[in-house]
């Protein structure tokens, strides 16, 4: 096994949360809120959360979404390869609306489908009574997004001029 530890890491002058749970059983999901609380108490502000391949599933996505309310400085969220479906994506999207500094969302290889894409499109689309999103990069490769979800994302992009990079497929 590797010697990488869970928790804070300083990379290029920014606070990053990297999980040592990558590739471990889903039981590690139950420790996520505790790990995030520990991390937030040691290093502030959290700017990146990198949980690629941690098998979070929808339950972990829900817990992470609840914890994101306190991560006002979060800029990058990488949740690729976590088994997140539309239900988990919807929970995250509710948190994205209040995470005002978020600029990069990576959800590759999950399975959010059309329903998750539609929820994300709502976040990306500027609305008069909703804070304008700062998100400039979105990665959604390998999520089973069909025509309905792709259309919703396309409509959001027509109104959102901040998106510089979108990866789907």
mmCIF file with all atom_site columns, C-alpha atoms in Angstrom:
data_model
loop_
_atom_site.group_PDB
_atom_site.id
_atom_site.type_symbol
_atom_site.label_atom_id
_atom_site.label_alt_id
_atom_site.label_comp_id
_atom_site.label_asym_id
_atom_site.label_entity_id
_atom_site.label_seq_id
_atom_site.pdbx_PDB_ins_code
_atom_site.Cartn_x
_atom_site.Cartn_y
_atom_site.Cartn_z
_atom_site.occupancy
_atom_site.B_iso_or_equiv
_atom_site.pdbx_formal_charge
_atom_site.auth_seq_id
_atom_site.auth_comp_id
_atom_site.auth_asym_id
_atom_site.auth_atom_id
_atom_site.pdbx_PDB_model_num
ATOM 1   C CA . UNK A 1 1   ? 0.000   0.000  0.000   1.00 0.00 ? 1   UNK A CA 1
ATOM 2   C CA . UNK A 1 2   ? 0.928   3.614  -0.370  1.00 0.00 ? 2   UNK A CA 1
ATOM 3   C CA . UNK A 1 3   ? 1.886   5.970  2.374   1.00 0.00 ? 3   UNK A CA 1
ATOM 4   C CA . UNK A 1 4   ? -0.520  8.732  1.330   1.00 0.00 ? 4   UNK A CA 1
ATOM 5   C CA . UNK A 1 5   ? -2.472  9.936  4.330   1.00 0.00 ? 5   UNK A CA 1
ATOM 6   C CA . UNK A 1 6   ? -5.987  11.231 4.450   1.00 0.00 ? 6   UNK A CA 1
ATOM 7   C CA . UNK A 1 7   ? -6.391  14.870 5.177   1.00 0.00 ? 7   UNK A CA 1
ATOM 8   C CA . UNK A 1 8   ? -4.811  18.204 4.486   1.00 0.00 ? 8   UNK A CA 1
ATOM 9   C CA . UNK A 1 9   ? -2.098  18.752 1.956   1.00 0.00 ? 9   UNK A CA 1
ATOM 10  C CA . UNK A 1 10  ? -0.493  21.941 0.807   1.00 0.00 ? 10  UNK A CA 1
ATOM 11  C CA . UNK A 1 11  ? -0.129  21.982 -2.962  1.00 0.00 ? 11  UNK A CA 1
ATOM 12  C CA . UNK A 1 12  ? 0.979   25.095 -4.775  1.00 0.00 ? 12  UNK A CA 1
ATOM 13  C CA . UNK A 1 13  ? -0.165  27.269 -1.869  1.00 0.00 ? 13  UNK A CA 1
ATOM 14  C CA . UNK A 1 14  ? -3.716  25.913 -1.720  1.00 0.00 ? 14  UNK A CA 1
ATOM 15  C CA . UNK A 1 15  ? -5.536  23.717 0.758   1.00 0.00 ? 15  UNK A CA 1
ATOM 16  C CA . UNK A 1 16  ? -6.525  20.367 -0.678  1.00 0.00 ? 16  UNK A CA 1
ATOM 17  C CA . UNK A 1 17  ? -8.435  17.495 0.925   1.00 0.00 ? 17  UNK A CA 1
ATOM 18  C CA . UNK A 1 18  ? -7.321  14.187 -0.536  1.00 0.00 ? 18  UNK A CA 1
ATOM 19  C CA . UNK A 1 19  ? -8.837  10.970 0.755   1.00 0.00 ? 19  UNK A CA 1
ATOM 20  C CA . UNK A 1 20  ? -6.789  7.908  1.555   1.00 0.00 ? 20  UNK A CA 1
ATOM 21  C CA . UNK A 1 21  ? -10.020 5.905  1.116   1.00 0.00 ? 21  UNK A CA 1
ATOM 22  C CA . UNK A 1 22  ? -9.591  5.638  -2.659  1.00 0.00 ? 22  UNK A CA 1
ATOM 23  C CA . UNK A 1 23  ? -10.370 2.094  -3.709  1.00 0.00 ? 23  UNK A CA 1
ATOM 24  C CA . UNK A 1 24  ? -11.481 1.038  -0.228  1.00 0.00 ? 24  UNK A CA 1
ATOM 25  C CA . UNK A 1 25  ? -14.856 -0.487 0.688   1.00 0.00 ? 25  UNK A CA 1
ATOM 26  C CA . UNK A 1 26  ? -17.967 1.712  0.937   1.00 0.00 ? 26  UNK A CA 1
ATOM 27  C CA . UNK A 1 27  ? -17.777 1.527  4.751   1.00 0.00 ? 27  UNK A CA 1
ATOM 28  C CA . UNK A 1 28  ? -15.214 4.332  4.471   1.00 0.00 ? 28  UNK A CA 1
ATOM 29  C CA . UNK A 1 29  ? -18.116 6.580  3.427   1.00 0.00 ? 29  UNK A CA 1
ATOM 30  C CA . UNK A 1 30  ? -19.372 6.639  7.010   1.00 0.00 ? 30  UNK A CA 1
ATOM 31  C CA . UNK A 1 31  ? -16.100 8.238  8.093   1.00 0.00 ? 31  UNK A CA 1
ATOM 32  C CA . UNK A 1 32  ? -16.339 11.048 5.508   1.00 0.00 ? 32  UNK A CA 1
ATOM 33  C CA . UNK A 1 33  ? -18.106 13.657 7.691   1.00 0.00 ? 33  UNK A CA 1
ATOM 34  C CA . UNK A 1 34  ? -15.625 13.021 10.517  1.00 0.00 ? 34  UNK A CA 1
ATOM 35  C CA . UNK A 1 35  ? -12.672 13.278 8.152   1.00 0.00 ? 35  UNK A CA 1
ATOM 36  C CA . UNK A 1 36  ? -13.972 16.522 6.663   1.00 0.00 ? 36  UNK A CA 1
ATOM 37  C CA . UNK A 1 37  ? -14.606 17.991 10.121  1.00 0.00 ? 37  UNK A CA 1
ATOM 38  C CA . UNK A 1 38  ? -11.079 17.047 11.181  1.00 0.00 ? 38  UNK A CA 1
ATOM 39  C CA . UNK A 1 39  ? -9.688  18.570 8.008   1.00 0.00 ? 39  UNK A CA 1
ATOM 40  C CA . UNK A 1 40  ? -11.650 21.818 8.383   1.00 0.00 ? 40  UNK A CA 1
ATOM 41  C CA . UNK A 1 41  ? -10.446 22.178 11.968  1.00 0.00 ? 41  UNK A CA 1
ATOM 42  C CA . UNK A 1 42  ? -6.797  21.829 10.889  1.00 0.00 ? 42  UNK A CA 1
ATOM 43  C CA . UNK A 1 43  ? -6.693  23.849 7.694   1.00 0.00 ? 43  UNK A CA 1
ATOM 44  C CA . UNK A 1 44  ? -8.892  26.669 6.553   1.00 0.00 ? 44  UNK A CA 1
ATOM 45  C CA . UNK A 1 45  ? -10.128 27.518 4.065   1.00 0.00 ? 45  UNK A CA 1
ATOM 46  C CA . UNK A 1 46  ? -10.709 24.343 2.051   1.00 0.00 ? 46  UNK A CA 1
ATOM 47  C CA . UNK A 1 47  ? -10.223 25.147 -1.629  1.00 0.00 ? 47  UNK A CA 1
ATOM 48  C CA . UNK A 1 48  ? -10.136 21.676 -3.194  1.00 0.00 ? 48  UNK A CA 1
ATOM 49  C CA . UNK A 1 49  ? -11.791 18.374 -2.334  1.00 0.00 ? 49  UNK A CA 1
ATOM 50  C CA . UNK A 1 50  ? -10.344 15.488 -4.344  1.00 0.00 ? 50  UNK A CA 1
ATOM 51  C CA . UNK A 1 51  ? -12.229 12.254 -3.670  1.00 0.00 ? 51  UNK A CA 1
ATOM 52  C CA . UNK A 1 52  ? -11.760 10.437 -6.977  1.00 0.00 ? 52  UNK A CA 1
ATOM 53  C CA . UNK A 1 53  ? -12.501 6.714  -6.777  1.00 0.00 ? 53  UNK A CA 1
ATOM 54  C CA . UNK A 1 54  ? -13.565 6.618  -3.119  1.00 0.00 ? 54  UNK A CA 1
ATOM 55  C CA . UNK A 1 55  ? -16.799 4.661  -3.707  1.00 0.00 ? 55  UNK A CA 1
ATOM 56  C CA . UNK A 1 56  ? -18.894 7.357  -2.026  1.00 0.00 ? 56  UNK A CA 1
ATOM 57  C CA . UNK A 1 57  ? -22.141 6.449  -3.753  1.00 0.00 ? 57  UNK A CA 1
ATOM 58  C CA . UNK A 1 58  ? -25.264 8.498  -3.190  1.00 0.00 ? 58  UNK A CA 1
ATOM 59  C CA . UNK A 1 59  ? -24.989 8.290  0.603   1.00 0.00 ? 59  UNK A CA 1
ATOM 60  C CA . UNK A 1 60  ? -21.489 9.748  0.576   1.00 0.00 ? 60  UNK A CA 1
ATOM 61  C CA . UNK A 1 61  ? -22.534 12.427 -1.913  1.00 0.00 ? 61  UNK A CA 1
ATOM 62  C CA . UNK A 1 62  ? -25.396 13.398 0.407   1.00 0.00 ? 62  UNK A CA 1
ATOM 63  C CA . UNK A 1 63  ? -23.072 13.614 3.409   1.00 0.00 ? 63  UNK A CA 1
ATOM 64  C CA . UNK A 1 64  ? -20.538 15.611 1.437   1.00 0.00 ? 64  UNK A CA 1
ATOM 65  C CA . UNK A 1 65  ? -23.268 17.986 0.243   1.00 0.00 ? 65  UNK A CA 1
ATOM 66  C CA . UNK A 1 66  ? -24.306 18.593 3.853   1.00 0.00 ? 66  UNK A CA 1
ATOM 67  C CA . UNK A 1 67  ? -20.701 19.351 4.803   1.00 0.00 ? 67  UNK A CA 1
ATOM 68  C CA . UNK A 1 68  ? -20.173 21.687 1.867   1.00 0.00 ? 68  UNK A CA 1
ATOM 69  C CA . UNK A 1 69  ? -22.345 24.358 3.489   1.00 0.00 ? 69  UNK A CA 1
ATOM 70  C CA . UNK A 1 70  ? -19.311 25.350 5.562   1.00 0.00 ? 70  UNK A CA 1
ATOM 71  C CA . UNK A 1 71  ? -16.847 25.225 2.651   1.00 0.00 ? 71  UNK A CA 1
ATOM 72  C CA . UNK A 1 72  ? -17.404 28.733 1.356   1.00 0.00 ? 72  UNK A CA 1
ATOM 73  C CA . UNK A 1 73  ? -13.980 28.903 -0.296  1.00 0.00 ? 73  UNK A CA 1
ATOM 74  C CA . UNK A 1 74  ? -14.270 25.580 -2.147  1.00 0.00 ? 74  UNK A CA 1
ATOM 75  C CA . UNK A 1 75  ? -13.162 26.031 -5.761  1.00 0.00 ? 75  UNK A CA 1
ATOM 76  C CA . UNK A 1 76  ? -12.627 22.485 -7.060  1.00 0.00 ? 76  UNK A CA 1
ATOM 77  C CA . UNK A 1 77  ? -14.598 19.306 -6.386  1.00 0.00 ? 77  UNK A CA 1
ATOM 78  C CA . UNK A 1 78  ? -13.428 16.043 -7.968  1.00 0.00 ? 78  UNK A CA 1
ATOM 79  C CA . UNK A 1 79  ? -15.849 13.155 -7.384  1.00 0.00 ? 79  UNK A CA 1
ATOM 80  C CA . UNK A 1 80  ? -15.033 11.031 -10.439 1.00 0.00 ? 80  UNK A CA 1
ATOM 81  C CA . UNK A 1 81  ? -15.500 7.242  -10.199 1.00 0.00 ? 81  UNK A CA 1
ATOM 82  C CA . UNK A 1 82  ? -17.713 7.254  -7.089  1.00 0.00 ? 82  UNK A CA 1
ATOM 83  C CA . UNK A 1 83  ? -20.920 5.481  -8.140  1.00 0.00 ? 83  UNK A CA 1
ATOM 84  C CA . UNK A 1 84  ? -22.995 8.642  -7.754  1.00 0.00 ? 84  UNK A CA 1
ATOM 85  C CA . UNK A 1 85  ? -26.410 8.473  -9.446  1.00 0.00 ? 85  UNK A CA 1
ATOM 86  C CA . UNK A 1 86  ? -29.037 11.151 -10.064 1.00 0.00 ? 86  UNK A CA 1
ATOM 87  C CA . UNK A 1 87  ? -30.052 11.098 -6.381  1.00 0.00 ? 87  UNK A CA 1
ATOM 88  C CA . UNK A 1 88  ? -26.533 11.911 -5.201  1.00 0.00 ? 88  UNK A CA 1
ATOM 89  C CA . UNK A 1 89  ? -26.079 14.479 -7.946  1.00 0.00 ? 89  UNK A CA 1
ATOM 90  C CA . UNK A 1 90  ? -29.277 16.263 -6.923  1.00 0.00 ? 90  UNK A CA 1
ATOM 91  C CA . UNK A 1 91  ? -28.020 16.498 -3.319  1.00 0.00 ? 91  UNK A CA 1
ATOM 92  C CA . UNK A 1 92  ? -24.712 17.907 -4.536  1.00 0.00 ? 92  UNK A CA 1
ATOM 93  C CA . UNK A 1 93  ? -26.492 20.393 -6.790  1.00 0.00 ? 93  UNK A CA 1
ATOM 94  C CA . UNK A 1 94  ? -28.399 21.804 -3.826  1.00 0.00 ? 94  UNK A CA 1
ATOM 95  C CA . UNK A 1 95  ? -25.014 22.429 -2.172  1.00 0.00 ? 95  UNK A CA 1
ATOM 96  C CA . UNK A 1 96  ? -23.511 23.876 -5.376  1.00 0.00 ? 96  UNK A CA 1
ATOM 97  C CA . UNK A 1 97  ? -26.056 26.700 -5.313  1.00 0.00 ? 97  UNK A CA 1
ATOM 98  C CA . UNK A 1 98  ? -24.694 27.923 -1.961  1.00 0.00 ? 98  UNK A CA 1
ATOM 99  C CA . UNK A 1 99  ? -21.021 27.172 -2.667  1.00 0.00 ? 99  UNK A CA 1
ATOM 100 C CA . UNK A 1 100 ? -20.441 30.506 -4.339  1.00 0.00 ? 100 UNK A CA 1
ATOM 101 C CA . UNK A 1 101 ? -16.727 30.168 -5.199  1.00 0.00 ? 101 UNK A CA 1
ATOM 102 C CA . UNK A 1 102 ? -16.935 26.745 -6.843  1.00 0.00 ? 102 UNK A CA 1
ATOM 103 C CA . UNK A 1 103 ? -15.338 26.916 -10.303 1.00 0.00 ? 103 UNK A CA 1
ATOM 104 C CA . UNK A 1 104 ? -14.606 23.270 -11.187 1.00 0.00 ? 104 UNK A CA 1
ATOM 105 C CA . UNK A 1 105 ? -16.866 20.211 -10.895 1.00 0.00 ? 105 UNK A CA 1
ATOM 106 C CA . UNK A 1 106 ? -15.570 16.796 -11.974 1.00 0.00 ? 106 UNK A CA 1
ATOM 107 C CA . UNK A 1 107 ? -18.179 14.017 -11.949 1.00 0.00 ? 107 UNK A CA 1
ATOM 108 C CA . UNK A 1 108 ? -16.723 11.700 -14.614 1.00 0.00 ? 108 UNK A CA 1
ATOM 109 C CA . UNK A 1 109 ? -17.648 8.000  -14.655 1.00 0.00 ? 109 UNK A CA 1
ATOM 110 C CA . UNK A 1 110 ? -20.485 8.056  -12.138 1.00 0.00 ? 110 UNK A CA 1
ATOM 111 C CA . UNK A 1 111 ? -23.939 7.482  -13.632 1.00 0.00 ? 111 UNK A CA 1
ATOM 112 C CA . UNK A 1 112 ? -25.897 10.658 -12.987 1.00 0.00 ? 112 UNK A CA 1
ATOM 113 C CA . UNK A 1 113 ? -27.967 10.139 -16.157 1.00 0.00 ? 113 UNK A CA 1
ATOM 114 C CA . UNK A 1 114 ? -30.481 12.612 -17.521 1.00 0.00 ? 114 UNK A CA 1
ATOM 115 C CA . UNK A 1 115 ? -31.997 13.459 -14.120 1.00 0.00 ? 115 UNK A CA 1
ATOM 116 C CA . UNK A 1 116 ? -28.624 14.364 -12.631 1.00 0.00 ? 116 UNK A CA 1
ATOM 117 C CA . UNK A 1 117 ? -27.700 16.384 -15.720 1.00 0.00 ? 117 UNK A CA 1
ATOM 118 C CA . UNK A 1 118 ? -30.981 18.297 -15.491 1.00 0.00 ? 118 UNK A CA 1
ATOM 119 C CA . UNK A 1 119 ? -30.274 19.112 -11.818 1.00 0.00 ? 119 UNK A CA 1
ATOM 120 C CA . UNK A 1 120 ? -26.783 20.295 -12.746 1.00 0.00 ? 120 UNK A CA 1
ATOM 121 C CA . UNK A 1 121 ? -28.168 22.363 -15.637 1.00 0.00 ? 121 UNK A CA 1
ATOM 122 C CA . UNK A 1 122 ? -30.360 24.204 -13.133 1.00 0.00 ? 122 UNK A CA 1
ATOM 123 C CA . UNK A 1 123 ? -27.243 25.116 -11.128 1.00 0.00 ? 123 UNK A CA 1
ATOM 124 C CA . UNK A 1 124 ? -25.360 26.245 -14.239 1.00 0.00 ? 124 UNK A CA 1
ATOM 125 C CA . UNK A 1 125 ? -28.170 28.359 -15.660 1.00 0.00 ? 125 UNK A CA 1
ATOM 126 C CA . UNK A 1 126 ? -28.207 31.953 -14.380 1.00 0.00 ? 126 UNK A CA 1
ATOM 127 C CA . UNK A 1 127 ? -31.613 33.001 -13.035 1.00 0.00 ? 127 UNK A CA 1
ATOM 128 C CA . UNK A 1 128 ? -32.833 36.394 -11.760 1.00 0.00 ? 128 UNK A CA 1
ATOM 129 C CA . UNK A 1 129 ? -33.498 35.232 -8.168  1.00 0.00 ? 129 UNK A CA 1
ATOM 130 C CA . UNK A 1 130 ? -30.523 32.865 -7.896  1.00 0.00 ? 130 UNK A CA 1
ATOM 131 C CA . UNK A 1 131 ? -26.830 33.675 -7.380  1.00 0.00 ? 131 UNK A CA 1
ATOM 132 C CA . UNK A 1 132 ? -24.899 33.573 -10.644 1.00 0.00 ? 132 UNK A CA 1
ATOM 133 C CA . UNK A 1 133 ? -22.669 30.493 -10.693 1.00 0.00 ? 133 UNK A CA 1
ATOM 134 C CA . UNK A 1 134 ? -18.895 30.955 -11.013 1.00 0.00 ? 134 UNK A CA 1
ATOM 135 C CA . UNK A 1 135 ? -18.409 27.462 -12.379 1.00 0.00 ? 135 UNK A CA 1
ATOM 136 C CA . UNK A 1 136 ? -16.114 27.543 -15.414 1.00 0.00 ? 136 UNK A CA 1
ATOM 137 C CA . UNK A 1 137 ? -15.187 23.863 -15.848 1.00 0.00 ? 137 UNK A CA 1
ATOM 138 C CA . UNK A 1 138 ? -17.499 20.831 -15.778 1.00 0.00 ? 138 UNK A CA 1
ATOM 139 C CA . UNK A 1 139 ? -16.504 17.234 -16.551 1.00 0.00 ? 139 UNK A CA 1
ATOM 140 C CA . UNK A 1 140 ? -19.324 14.727 -17.065 1.00 0.00 ? 140 UNK A CA 1
ATOM 141 C CA . UNK A 1 141 ? -17.698 11.975 -19.157 1.00 0.00 ? 141 UNK A CA 1
ATOM 142 C CA . UNK A 1 142 ? -19.252 8.502  -18.839 1.00 0.00 ? 142 UNK A CA 1
ATOM 143 C CA . UNK A 1 143 ? -22.442 9.371  -16.962 1.00 0.00 ? 143 UNK A CA 1
ATOM 144 C CA . UNK A 1 144 ? -25.115 7.878  -19.219 1.00 0.00 ? 144 UNK A CA 1
ATOM 145 C CA . UNK A 1 145 ? -26.478 11.295 -20.109 1.00 0.00 ? 145 UNK A CA 1
ATOM 146 C CA . UNK A 1 146 ? -28.968 11.050 -22.970 1.00 0.00 ? 146 UNK A CA 1
ATOM 147 C CA . UNK A 1 147 ? -30.671 13.617 -25.192 1.00 0.00 ? 147 UNK A CA 1
ATOM 148 C CA . UNK A 1 148 ? -32.865 15.045 -22.411 1.00 0.00 ? 148 UNK A CA 1
ATOM 149 C CA . UNK A 1 149 ? -29.937 15.732 -20.073 1.00 0.00 ? 149 UNK A CA 1
ATOM 150 C CA . UNK A 1 150 ? -27.697 16.988 -22.878 1.00 0.00 ? 150 UNK A CA 1
ATOM 151 C CA . UNK A 1 151 ? -30.415 19.395 -24.021 1.00 0.00 ? 151 UNK A CA 1
ATOM 152 C CA . UNK A 1 152 ? -30.804 20.765 -20.481 1.00 0.00 ? 152 UNK A CA 1
ATOM 153 C CA . UNK A 1 153 ? -27.035 21.315 -20.209 1.00 0.00 ? 153 UNK A CA 1
ATOM 154 C CA . UNK A 1 154 ? -26.948 22.969 -23.661 1.00 0.00 ? 154 UNK A CA 1
ATOM 155 C CA . UNK A 1 155 ? -29.774 25.341 -22.716 1.00 0.00 ? 155 UNK A CA 1
ATOM 156 C CA . UNK A 1 156 ? -27.950 26.298 -19.513 1.00 0.00 ? 156 UNK A CA 1
ATOM 157 C CA . UNK A 1 157 ? -24.748 26.957 -21.453 1.00 0.00 ? 157 UNK A CA 1
ATOM 158 C CA . UNK A 1 158 ? -26.544 29.284 -23.850 1.00 0.00 ? 158 UNK A CA 1
ATOM 159 C CA . UNK A 1 159 ? -27.224 31.596 -20.880 1.00 0.00 ? 159 UNK A CA 1
ATOM 160 C CA . UNK A 1 160 ? -24.052 30.953 -18.879 1.00 0.00 ? 160 UNK A CA 1
ATOM 161 C CA . UNK A 1 161 ? -21.047 32.726 -20.370 1.00 0.00 ? 161 UNK A CA 1
ATOM 162 C CA . UNK A 1 162 ? -18.658 31.671 -17.578 1.00 0.00 ? 162 UNK A CA 1
ATOM 163 C CA . UNK A 1 163 ? -18.362 28.047 -18.650 1.00 0.00 ? 163 UNK A CA 1
ATOM 164 C CA . UNK A 1 164 ? -15.048 27.762 -20.490 1.00 0.00 ? 164 UNK A CA 1
ATOM 165 C CA . UNK A 1 165 ? -14.720 23.992 -20.541 1.00 0.00 ? 165 UNK A CA 1
ATOM 166 C CA . UNK A 1 166 ? -17.344 21.229 -20.693 1.00 0.00 ? 166 UNK A CA 1
ATOM 167 C CA . UNK A 1 167 ? -16.455 17.576 -21.205 1.00 0.00 ? 167 UNK A CA 1
ATOM 168 C CA . UNK A 1 168 ? -19.273 15.115 -21.892 1.00 0.00 ? 168 UNK A CA 1
ATOM 169 C CA . UNK A 1 169 ? -19.429 11.800 -23.631 1.00 0.00 ? 169 UNK A CA 1
#
